[in-house]
Amino acid sequence: MKLVFAGTPEVAVPALDALIASGRHEVAAVITRPDAPAGRGRRLVASPVAERAEEAGIEILKPARPRDPEFQARLREIGPDCCPVVAYGALIPKSALEIPRHGWVNLHFSLLPAWRGAAPVQHSIMGGDQVTGASTFLIEEGLDTGPVYGHLTEEIRPTDTSGDLLTRLAFAGSGLLAATMDGIEDGTLRAVEQPADGVSIAPKITVEDARIDWNAPAMRADRVVRGCTPAPGAWTVFRGERLKIISVGLVTDRTDLAPGELAPAKNNVHVGTGSHAVELLWVQPQGKKPMRGADWARGVRIAPGERLGGADVG
């Protein structure tokens, strides 16, 4: 088939590579979000998908909005049979959905209908799931509601961050998307409607979602930290300033600390929760580089009974 691939971040690049390498289909163009400011100088930078497409000599389309008439006119000129999508970052209007004869097929990083929305991997970790996966489905106007072509499963490991899990799903899912394109082309694959039961929603994680509630059980703090790493980053407040929590360890045999109470030692620092303690393994104070929790605790000289949490004035 003639394909036009839509995607933007680094996580979409493995799928683009798989389609280019398949040799069975032609990737005639890619659609990606416009260049965005980045870095201290805030200069405009092309997306990872745009950079990969440029390396491969593939036409790049960067519409401000997918409903722009000029963009849709160019898409009609290219005449794709199908538009595979991975983390493109914009809603596709009906007028564009109707252009390719096989529609737009999305690689979504959950086992649909679980975790429909922008942040399925983060929510699967924060929700305590033990297994997740990826699905390919035909895009409709609803939010991730279209019929499913195929799926794969992936175990969530006890130490997985959302970055770890998303990387594994991106590479495993690239093969699923390529196989879905093959099945659509040869007519052996039919999309199946999603079940009505088991629907859950995964909206974008906000900064407030990433704030640790030390009154909650230790397992909840661990899941928030892992689910929000690397972005937006779990955090708490210490002496009126935000403290980013990069990783924690569960200390199941310590229950003597009040929620948020800090207990520094020579080689570690523990903090109380609503159940047992956790160890602060890696933290990042405002304006500083990441550091080991024990090193941070020595530097700030924690007073007896001092706690994390409270008002954020930093």
PDB file of N, CA and C in Angstrom, residues 186-223:
ATOM      1  N   ASP A 186      -3.604  -7.407   2.361  1.00  0.00           N
ATOM      2  CA  ASP A 186      -3.931  -8.685   1.724  1.00  0.00           C
ATOM      3  C   ASP A 186      -5.328  -9.194   2.074  1.00  0.00           C
ATOM      4  N   GLY A 187      -6.069  -8.402   2.860  1.00  0.00           N
ATOM      5  CA  GLY A 187      -7.461  -8.729   3.136  1.00  0.00           C
ATOM      6  C   GLY A 187      -7.681  -9.806   4.180  1.00  0.00           C
ATOM      7  N   THR A 188      -6.641 -10.178   4.931  1.00  0.00           N
ATOM      8  CA  THR A 188      -6.781 -11.241   5.934  1.00  0.00           C
ATOM      9  C   THR A 188      -7.162 -10.712   7.309  1.00  0.00           C
ATOM     10  N   LEU A 189      -7.192  -9.383   7.470  1.00  0.00           N
ATOM     11  CA  LEU A 189      -7.428  -8.797   8.785  1.00  0.00           C
ATOM     12  C   LEU A 189      -8.704  -7.966   8.768  1.00  0.00           C
ATOM     13  N   ARG A 190      -9.548  -8.193   9.753  1.00  0.00           N
ATOM     14  CA  ARG A 190     -10.782  -7.420   9.892  1.00  0.00           C
ATOM     15  C   ARG A 190     -10.834  -6.808  11.283  1.00  0.00           C
ATOM     16  N   ALA A 191     -11.221  -5.542  11.360  1.00  0.00           N
ATOM     17  CA  ALA A 191     -11.316  -4.864  12.646  1.00  0.00           C
ATOM     18  C   ALA A 191     -12.556  -5.337  13.397  1.00  0.00           C
ATOM     19  N   VAL A 192     -12.418  -5.518  14.716  1.00  0.00           N
ATOM     20  CA  VAL A 192     -13.495  -5.998  15.579  1.00  0.00           C
ATOM     21  C   VAL A 192     -13.890  -4.887  16.548  1.00  0.00           C
ATOM     22  N   GLU A 193     -15.179  -4.648  16.682  1.00  0.00           N
ATOM     23  CA  GLU A 193     -15.657  -3.595  17.582  1.00  0.00           C
ATOM     24  C   GLU A 193     -15.167  -3.832  19.007  1.00  0.00           C
ATOM     25  N   GLN A 194     -14.859  -2.757  19.702  1.00  0.00           N
ATOM     26  CA  GLN A 194     -14.417  -2.864  21.087  1.00  0.00           C
ATOM     27  C   GLN A 194     -15.577  -3.278  21.983  1.00  0.00           C
ATOM     28  N   PRO A 195     -15.300  -4.057  23.040  1.00  0.00           N
ATOM     29  CA  PRO A 195     -16.365  -4.418  23.970  1.00  0.00           C
ATOM     30  C   PRO A 195     -16.859  -3.199  24.738  1.00  0.00           C
ATOM     31  N   ALA A 196     -18.096  -3.256  25.183  1.00  0.00           N
ATOM     32  CA  ALA A 196     -18.672  -2.147  25.940  1.00  0.00           C
ATOM     33  C   ALA A 196     -18.161  -2.104  27.370  1.00  0.00           C
ATOM     34  N   ASP A 197     -17.721  -3.249  27.889  1.00  0.00           N
ATOM     35  CA  ASP A 197     -17.221  -3.320  29.261  1.00  0.00           C
ATOM     36  C   ASP A 197     -15.711  -3.086  29.299  1.00  0.00           C
ATOM     37  N   GLY A 198     -15.236  -2.645  30.452  1.00  0.00           N
ATOM     38  CA  GLY A 198     -13.801  -2.488  30.650  1.00  0.00           C
ATOM     39  C   GLY A 198     -13.229  -1.181  30.148  1.00  0.00           C
ATOM     40  N   VAL A 199     -14.089  -0.207  29.875  1.00  0.00           N
ATOM     41  CA  VAL A 199     -13.609   1.090  29.385  1.00  0.00           C
ATOM     42  C   VAL A 199     -13.014   1.904  30.538  1.00  0.00           C
ATOM     43  N   SER A 200     -11.824   2.458  30.341  1.00  0.00           N
ATOM     44  CA  SER A 200     -11.237   3.411  31.285  1.00  0.00           C
ATOM     45  C   SER A 200     -10.565   4.516  30.483  1.00  0.00           C
ATOM     46  N   ILE A 201     -10.466   5.683  31.094  1.00  0.00           N
ATOM     47  CA  ILE A 201      -9.983   6.881  30.397  1.00  0.00           C
ATOM     48  C   ILE A 201      -8.644   7.317  30.979  1.00  0.00           C
ATOM     49  N   ALA A 202      -7.738   7.734  30.105  1.00  0.00           N
ATOM     50  CA  ALA A 202      -6.388   8.127  30.508  1.00  0.00           C
ATOM     51  C   ALA A 202      -6.071   9.535  30.006  1.00  0.00           C
ATOM     52  N   PRO A 203      -6.608  10.566  30.680  1.00  0.00           N
ATOM     53  CA  PRO A 203      -6.301  11.933  30.248  1.00  0.00           C
ATOM     54  C   PRO A 203      -4.841  12.290  30.499  1.00  0.00           C
ATOM     55  N   LYS A 204      -4.394  13.359  29.893  1.00  0.00           N
ATOM     56  CA  LYS A 204      -3.026  13.839  30.094  1.00  0.00           C
ATOM     57  C   LYS A 204      -2.756  14.057  31.575  1.00  0.00           C
ATOM     58  N   ILE A 205      -1.564  13.648  32.032  1.00  0.00           N
ATOM     59  CA  ILE A 205      -1.182  13.812  33.426  1.00  0.00           C
ATOM     60  C   ILE A 205      -0.834  15.278  33.676  1.00  0.00           C
ATOM     61  N   THR A 206      -1.487  15.881  34.665  1.00  0.00           N
ATOM     62  CA  THR A 206      -1.198  17.267  35.018  1.00  0.00           C
ATOM     63  C   THR A 206      -0.106  17.334  36.088  1.00  0.00           C
ATOM     64  N   VAL A 207       0.427  18.517  36.285  1.00  0.00           N
ATOM     65  CA  VAL A 207       1.434  18.703  37.329  1.00  0.00           C
ATOM     66  C   VAL A 207       0.848  18.357  38.693  1.00  0.00           C
ATOM     67  N   GLU A 208      -0.403  18.718  38.920  1.00  0.00           N
ATOM     68  CA  GLU A 208      -1.026  18.422  40.213  1.00  0.00           C
ATOM     69  C   GLU A 208      -1.219  16.912  40.398  1.00  0.00           C
ATOM     70  N   ASP A 209      -1.497  16.183  39.310  1.00  0.00           N
ATOM     71  CA  ASP A 209      -1.597  14.719  39.394  1.00  0.00           C
ATOM     72  C   ASP A 209      -0.286  14.102  39.875  1.00  0.00           C
ATOM     73  N   ALA A 210       0.824  14.768  39.567  1.00  0.00           N
ATOM     74  CA  ALA A 210       2.154  14.237  39.882  1.00  0.00           C
ATOM     75  C   ALA A 210       2.619  14.593  41.287  1.00  0.00           C
ATOM     76  N   ARG A 211       1.813  15.316  42.040  1.00  0.00           N
ATOM     77  CA  ARG A 211       2.184  15.659  43.422  1.00  0.00           C
ATOM     78  C   ARG A 211       1.942  14.455  44.330  1.00  0.00           C
ATOM     79  N   ILE A 212       2.919  14.114  45.142  1.00  0.00           N
ATOM     80  CA  ILE A 212       2.826  12.934  46.003  1.00  0.00           C
ATOM     81  C   ILE A 212       2.023  13.261  47.259  1.00  0.00           C
ATOM     82  N   ASP A 213       1.055  12.417  47.559  1.00  0.00           N
ATOM     83  CA  ASP A 213       0.268  12.512  48.782  1.00  0.00           C
ATOM     84  C   ASP A 213       0.870  11.541  49.787  1.00  0.00           C
ATOM     85  N   TRP A 214       1.589  12.065  50.767  1.00  0.00           N
ATOM     86  CA  TRP A 214       2.272  11.203  51.726  1.00  0.00           C
ATOM     87  C   TRP A 214       1.307  10.528  52.691  1.00  0.00           C
ATOM     88  N   ASN A 215       0.048  10.986  52.726  1.00  0.00           N
ATOM     89  CA  ASN A 215      -0.954  10.316  53.554  1.00  0.00           C
ATOM     90  C   ASN A 215      -1.464   9.022  52.903  1.00  0.00           C
ATOM     91  N   ALA A 216      -1.236   8.883  51.615  1.00  0.00           N
ATOM     92  CA  ALA A 216      -1.640   7.672  50.897  1.00  0.00           C
ATOM     93  C   ALA A 216      -0.650   6.548  51.206  1.00  0.00           C
ATOM     94  N   PRO A 217      -1.015   5.298  50.915  1.00  0.00           N
ATOM     95  CA  PRO A 217      -0.087   4.192  51.164  1.00  0.00           C
ATOM     96  C   PRO A 217       1.206   4.324  50.358  1.00  0.00           C
ATOM     97  N   ALA A 218       2.251   3.666  50.851  1.00  0.00           N
ATOM     98  CA  ALA A 218       3.554   3.726  50.187  1.00  0.00           C
ATOM     99  C   ALA A 218       3.475   3.254  48.742  1.00  0.00           C
ATOM    100  N   MET A 219       2.665   2.234  48.473  1.00  0.00           N
ATOM    101  CA  MET A 219       2.544   1.710  47.114  1.00  0.00           C
ATOM    102  C   MET A 219       2.023   2.785  46.166  1.00  0.00           C
ATOM    103  N   ARG A 220       1.128   3.645  46.654  1.00  0.00           N
ATOM    104  CA  ARG A 220       0.611   4.726  45.818  1.00  0.00           C
ATOM    105  C   ARG A 220       1.717   5.724  45.490  1.00  0.00           C
ATOM    106  N   ALA A 221       2.546   6.073  46.469  1.00  0.00           N
ATOM    107  CA  ALA A 221       3.655   6.994  46.209  1.00  0.00           C
ATOM    108  C   ALA A 221       4.606   6.415  45.173  1.00  0.00           C
ATOM    109  N   ASP A 222       4.912   5.127  45.307  1.00  0.00           N
ATOM    110  CA  ASP A 222       5.796   4.464  44.347  1.00  0.00           C
ATOM    111  C   ASP A 222       5.205   4.496  42.941  1.00  0.00           C
ATOM    112  N   ARG A 223       3.906   4.248  42.816  1.00  0.00           N
ATOM    113  CA  ARG A 223       3.277   4.231  41.490  1.00  0.00           C
ATOM    114  C   ARG A 223       3.241   5.625  40.872  1.00  0.00           C
TER     115      ARG A 223
END
